[in-house]
Amino acid sequence: MSIQVFGLPISRGVAIGRAVLVASSRLDVAHYFVEPSQVDAEIERLRRARDLVAAELEALQRDMPGDAPAELSALLDVHLMLLHDESLTSATKQWIITRHYNAEWALSAQLEVLGRQFDEMEDEYLRERKADLEQVVEQMLRTMARGASQDPHDGAALGPVLPAARDFAGADALVLVANDIAPADMIQFKRSVFAGFVTDVGGKTSHTAIVARSLDIPAVVGAREASRLIRQDDWLVIDGDMGVVIVNPSPIVLEEYRFRQRQSELERVRLARLRHTPAVTLDGERIELLANIELPADAPAALEAGAVGVGLFRSEFLFMNRNGELPGEDEQFAAYRAAVEAMQGLPVTVRTVDIGADKPLERMSVHELRHEHALNPALGLRAIRWSLSEPAMFRQQIRAILRASAFGKVRILIPMVAQLREIRLTLEAVERARQQLRDAGVAFNAVDIGAMIEVPAAVMIIPTILRHFDFVSIGTNDLIQYTLAIDRADEAVADSYDPWHPAVLGMLQVTIAAARAAGKGVSVCGEMAGDPDFTELLLGMGLRSFSMHPARIASVKQRVLRSDTRKLEQRTKAVIAHEEPELEARRLLLS
Ligand code: PEP
Ligand code: MG
């Protein structure tokens, strides 16, 4: 039966493929593809884990004290039976053989399938055996984790290089379905085979959505029941323009979407031709289109897309999922230097670590964060506040960035600045780091220091910020969240997360005007910069520098090329003054 699930469109286009469910309870299980030559070894790993668990259970049974309850022995029998059941072992093997999933992923995929079969059983006793199956699988997963010291993903902030879709046999396109995915897990799916993805939770500018958007695949988040309604291997259509997921579409619907898929492919090819066209408006204003990156490995895609530099390198992705061990100065230096060298002389803006809120250090879903940790994580110890509370770590990071400046043009960007005290402590830390490098005779070049403008307090003290910093970059994702008091990662309030809100536009206008008047650089690096619906508005406000995911550059450039900033200026004033700016913008700017 065909059903539709509605969510939030976060990345445009149409994807058609088979569902791959990633169970959220097992997100600490690595999900990756094995090379075809590794399939046998992976099956062997699975077999070994099963045999070890069986041996443990048998030993338990053997050593059970005489007065142990009879139910315990019966329970161990059930576990052993489940462990050897064909529906678990052979079927799991099939996921490895046909899909090239790693053993842990294959096992959790099969648990998902069997779990649903148990749920549908009439007999209550049999239904309750699902919990036993879960325990057996957990034991196998733990056993594999113990023996997984050479897991290719351990601490792999740079992410695995996954095989391209065409590399594995008879492949249908795959669509990732999950309740929730932590940003650090999402990054593992970079360069992976997925043609699209859908999650139950998340807002349009949650970090998971941002990373997903950077993959440039159609995606829908906040689809609430999707991971419950969709089953492994279902056929799915992801409509990333409308935010709809169609499960098992009829042939007519499928044909319609295949047509739209071809259309958007053609549009993509057409836009790609703009890659080397300079971004200059009709009235001759040169516009700087920069890239947002998460890892140094993203830099080539930024160059390829025609970016004239990196406007935001989210360095926190180097810090995630490392089991408490943070990257040292040399490791960070190597990463920043790699990004700088890859950009071939173009500027790279490294933002100091912005950890916290929906970007925890350890792998954790937004759901877990929201319910198990600080009540208001977005208002807690995050970004510059966290860095200042860890002065040694902060100085290490600054030294690493400064050292990279010896290899190209580097700028430092400070996230979440809101108070004069933070400004002073930050600039002192930078100065101390410079002095330490000078004392040690380590080379570095002049580096501009900028502040992110992403809380209303920063807008209100913009003259102070501009006095102390060389440039500012507006983080609209957080600025909207904090101005409207709407959690950017919460699908329940996603309808009210409104970039067109007059208060948000007012914040942008004030910041851009103040920076220009002070003769300081101002850029927007939030998701708004990569949304062509806002290009004219931002140009009309006087913005000349935009930083976005490389995949968005061509669409924004197309808008720039058709714009006349002199005309836009007057119209933008009218839009901002209107009580419904979006309506007015559609009439004056976007028609
Ligand atoms: C922003 O808040 O707009 C921004 C660019 O930073 P991040 O999305 O990483 O919080
Ligand atoms: Mg931010």
PDB file of C-alpha atoms in Angstrom, residues 225-348:
ATOM      1  CA  GLU A 225       6.404   8.797  12.206  1.00  0.00           C
ATOM      2  CA  ALA A 226       8.542   8.028   9.157  1.00  0.00           C
ATOM      3  CA  SER A 227      10.901   5.517  10.757  1.00  0.00           C
ATOM      4  CA  ARG A 228       7.933   3.661  12.276  1.00  0.00           C
ATOM      5  CA  LEU A 229       5.870   3.559   9.085  1.00  0.00           C
ATOM      6  CA  ILE A 230       8.683   2.772   6.653  1.00  0.00           C
ATOM      7  CA  ARG A 231      10.190  -0.706   6.524  1.00  0.00           C
ATOM      8  CA  GLN A 232      13.609  -1.905   5.442  1.00  0.00           C
ATOM      9  CA  ASP A 233      13.777  -2.069   1.667  1.00  0.00           C
ATOM     10  CA  ASP A 234      10.470  -0.252   0.982  1.00  0.00           C
ATOM     11  CA  TRP A 235      10.550   1.798  -2.200  1.00  0.00           C
ATOM     12  CA  LEU A 236      10.599   5.505  -1.347  1.00  0.00           C
ATOM     13  CA  VAL A 237      10.278   8.778  -3.190  1.00  0.00           C
ATOM     14  CA  ILE A 238      11.702  11.765  -1.335  1.00  0.00           C
ATOM     15  CA  ASP A 239      10.298  15.023  -2.561  1.00  0.00           C
ATOM     16  CA  GLY A 240      12.818  17.482  -1.142  1.00  0.00           C
ATOM     17  CA  ASP A 241      10.960  20.469  -2.598  1.00  0.00           C
ATOM     18  CA  MET A 242       7.664  19.805  -0.848  1.00  0.00           C
ATOM     19  CA  GLY A 243       8.870  17.856   2.198  1.00  0.00           C
ATOM     20  CA  VAL A 244       6.922  14.702   1.305  1.00  0.00           C
ATOM     21  CA  VAL A 245       8.001  11.067   1.468  1.00  0.00           C
ATOM     22  CA  ILE A 246       5.971   8.614  -0.617  1.00  0.00           C
ATOM     23  CA  VAL A 247       6.256   5.030   0.549  1.00  0.00           C
ATOM     24  CA  ASN A 248       5.785   2.327  -2.098  1.00  0.00           C
ATOM     25  CA  PRO A 249       4.513   4.718  -4.793  1.00  0.00           C
ATOM     26  CA  SER A 250       2.151   3.547  -7.529  1.00  0.00           C
ATOM     27  CA  PRO A 251       3.661   3.196 -11.041  1.00  0.00           C
ATOM     28  CA  ILE A 252       1.994   6.433 -12.214  1.00  0.00           C
ATOM     29  CA  VAL A 253       3.334   8.440  -9.279  1.00  0.00           C
ATOM     30  CA  LEU A 254       6.747   6.886  -9.744  1.00  0.00           C
ATOM     31  CA  GLU A 255       6.794   7.865 -13.417  1.00  0.00           C
ATOM     32  CA  GLU A 256       5.858  11.461 -12.551  1.00  0.00           C
ATOM     33  CA  TYR A 257       8.709  11.659 -10.058  1.00  0.00           C
ATOM     34  CA  ARG A 258      11.203  10.083 -12.425  1.00  0.00           C
ATOM     35  CA  PHE A 259      10.320  12.860 -14.861  1.00  0.00           C
ATOM     36  CA  ARG A 260      10.871  15.522 -12.184  1.00  0.00           C
ATOM     37  CA  GLN A 261      14.139  13.874 -11.217  1.00  0.00           C
ATOM     38  CA  ARG A 262      15.391  14.173 -14.808  1.00  0.00           C
ATOM     39  CA  GLN A 263      14.278  17.817 -14.912  1.00  0.00           C
ATOM     40  CA  SER A 264      16.206  18.736 -11.796  1.00  0.00           C
ATOM     41  CA  GLU A 265      19.253  16.877 -13.080  1.00  0.00           C
ATOM     42  CA  LEU A 266      19.139  19.032 -16.236  1.00  0.00           C
ATOM     43  CA  GLU A 267      18.782  22.182 -14.112  1.00  0.00           C
ATOM     44  CA  ARG A 268      21.809  21.133 -12.078  1.00  0.00           C
ATOM     45  CA  VAL A 269      23.916  20.664 -15.222  1.00  0.00           C
ATOM     46  CA  ARG A 270      22.783  24.062 -16.517  1.00  0.00           C
ATOM     47  CA  LEU A 271      23.701  25.794 -13.246  1.00  0.00           C
ATOM     48  CA  ALA A 272      27.079  24.074 -13.115  1.00  0.00           C
ATOM     49  CA  ARG A 273      28.047  26.068 -16.217  1.00  0.00           C
ATOM     50  CA  LEU A 274      28.086  29.209 -14.050  1.00  0.00           C
ATOM     51  CA  ARG A 275      30.978  27.801 -12.017  1.00  0.00           C
ATOM     52  CA  HIS A 276      33.630  30.057 -13.500  1.00  0.00           C
ATOM     53  CA  THR A 277      31.433  33.105 -14.103  1.00  0.00           C
ATOM     54  CA  PRO A 278      32.380  35.945 -11.732  1.00  0.00           C
ATOM     55  CA  ALA A 279      29.541  36.883  -9.375  1.00  0.00           C
ATOM     56  CA  VAL A 280      28.897  40.456 -10.484  1.00  0.00           C
ATOM     57  CA  THR A 281      25.510  42.187 -10.441  1.00  0.00           C
ATOM     58  CA  LEU A 282      23.986  43.995 -13.414  1.00  0.00           C
ATOM     59  CA  ASP A 283      25.179  47.303 -11.938  1.00  0.00           C
ATOM     60  CA  GLY A 284      28.730  46.011 -11.559  1.00  0.00           C
ATOM     61  CA  GLU A 285      28.849  45.146  -7.838  1.00  0.00           C
ATOM     62  CA  ARG A 286      31.257  42.285  -7.190  1.00  0.00           C
ATOM     63  CA  ILE A 287      29.743  39.750  -4.754  1.00  0.00           C
ATOM     64  CA  GLU A 288      31.878  37.387  -2.708  1.00  0.00           C
ATOM     65  CA  LEU A 289      30.443  33.838  -2.670  1.00  0.00           C
ATOM     66  CA  LEU A 290      32.234  31.742  -0.065  1.00  0.00           C
ATOM     67  CA  ALA A 291      31.855  28.143   1.079  1.00  0.00           C
ATOM     68  CA  ASN A 292      30.858  26.620   4.410  1.00  0.00           C
ATOM     69  CA  ILE A 293      32.784  23.428   5.152  1.00  0.00           C
ATOM     70  CA  GLU A 294      32.818  20.886   7.974  1.00  0.00           C
ATOM     71  CA  LEU A 295      36.047  19.054   7.174  1.00  0.00           C
ATOM     72  CA  PRO A 296      39.245  19.838   5.249  1.00  0.00           C
ATOM     73  CA  ALA A 297      38.166  17.140   2.793  1.00  0.00           C
ATOM     74  CA  ASP A 298      35.261  19.412   1.762  1.00  0.00           C
ATOM     75  CA  ALA A 299      37.626  22.077   0.399  1.00  0.00           C
ATOM     76  CA  PRO A 300      38.023  20.617  -3.112  1.00  0.00           C
ATOM     77  CA  ALA A 301      34.223  20.629  -3.557  1.00  0.00           C
ATOM     78  CA  ALA A 302      34.234  24.292  -2.512  1.00  0.00           C
ATOM     79  CA  LEU A 303      36.815  25.134  -5.202  1.00  0.00           C
ATOM     80  CA  GLU A 304      34.984  23.019  -7.734  1.00  0.00           C
ATOM     81  CA  ALA A 305      31.768  24.948  -7.042  1.00  0.00           C
ATOM     82  CA  GLY A 306      33.535  28.239  -7.733  1.00  0.00           C
ATOM     83  CA  ALA A 307      33.802  29.483  -4.119  1.00  0.00           C
ATOM     84  CA  VAL A 308      36.292  32.330  -3.700  1.00  0.00           C
ATOM     85  CA  GLY A 309      37.253  31.143  -0.227  1.00  0.00           C
ATOM     86  CA  VAL A 310      35.907  29.456   2.877  1.00  0.00           C
ATOM     87  CA  GLY A 311      33.661  31.747   4.911  1.00  0.00           C
ATOM     88  CA  LEU A 312      32.974  29.211   7.642  1.00  0.00           C
ATOM     89  CA  PHE A 313      34.992  26.133   8.567  1.00  0.00           C
ATOM     90  CA  ARG A 314      32.973  24.517  11.389  1.00  0.00           C
ATOM     91  CA  SER A 315      36.002  23.247  13.315  1.00  0.00           C
ATOM     92  CA  GLU A 316      33.855  21.493  15.937  1.00  0.00           C
ATOM     93  CA  PHE A 317      33.486  18.499  13.630  1.00  0.00           C
ATOM     94  CA  LEU A 318      37.150  17.755  14.353  1.00  0.00           C
ATOM     95  CA  PHE A 319      36.260  17.528  18.052  1.00  0.00           C
ATOM     96  CA  MET A 320      33.292  15.157  17.926  1.00  0.00           C
ATOM     97  CA  ASN A 321      33.030  11.452  18.762  1.00  0.00           C
ATOM     98  CA  ARG A 322      36.488  11.006  20.207  1.00  0.00           C
ATOM     99  CA  ASN A 323      35.538   9.349  23.489  1.00  0.00           C
ATOM    100  CA  GLY A 324      36.625  12.295  25.576  1.00  0.00           C
ATOM    101  CA  GLU A 325      39.991  12.807  23.896  1.00  0.00           C
ATOM    102  CA  LEU A 326      40.175  16.141  22.070  1.00  0.00           C
ATOM    103  CA  PRO A 327      42.361  16.775  19.025  1.00  0.00           C
ATOM    104  CA  GLY A 328      45.760  18.135  20.047  1.00  0.00           C
ATOM    105  CA  GLU A 329      47.436  21.226  18.591  1.00  0.00           C
ATOM    106  CA  ASP A 330      49.420  19.336  15.952  1.00  0.00           C
ATOM    107  CA  GLU A 331      46.452  17.333  14.761  1.00  0.00           C
ATOM    108  CA  GLN A 332      44.384  20.501  14.450  1.00  0.00           C
ATOM    109  CA  PHE A 333      47.207  22.319  12.733  1.00  0.00           C
ATOM    110  CA  ALA A 334      47.411  19.513  10.157  1.00  0.00           C
ATOM    111  CA  ALA A 335      43.667  19.792   9.493  1.00  0.00           C
ATOM    112  CA  TYR A 336      43.679  23.604   9.141  1.00  0.00           C
ATOM    113  CA  ARG A 337      46.782  23.519   7.006  1.00  0.00           C
ATOM    114  CA  ALA A 338      45.176  20.866   4.773  1.00  0.00           C
ATOM    115  CA  ALA A 339      42.126  23.092   4.262  1.00  0.00           C
ATOM    116  CA  VAL A 340      44.288  26.169   3.627  1.00  0.00           C
ATOM    117  CA  GLU A 341      46.493  24.387   1.104  1.00  0.00           C
ATOM    118  CA  ALA A 342      43.493  22.819  -0.622  1.00  0.00           C
ATOM    119  CA  MET A 343      42.041  26.313  -1.133  1.00  0.00           C
ATOM    120  CA  GLN A 344      45.144  27.316  -3.135  1.00  0.00           C
ATOM    121  CA  GLY A 345      45.689  30.815  -1.805  1.00  0.00           C
ATOM    122  CA  LEU A 346      42.024  31.702  -1.251  1.00  0.00           C
ATOM    123  CA  PRO A 347      41.082  32.770   2.293  1.00  0.00           C
ATOM    124  CA  VAL A 348      39.927  30.215   4.861  1.00  0.00           C
TER     125      VAL A 348
END
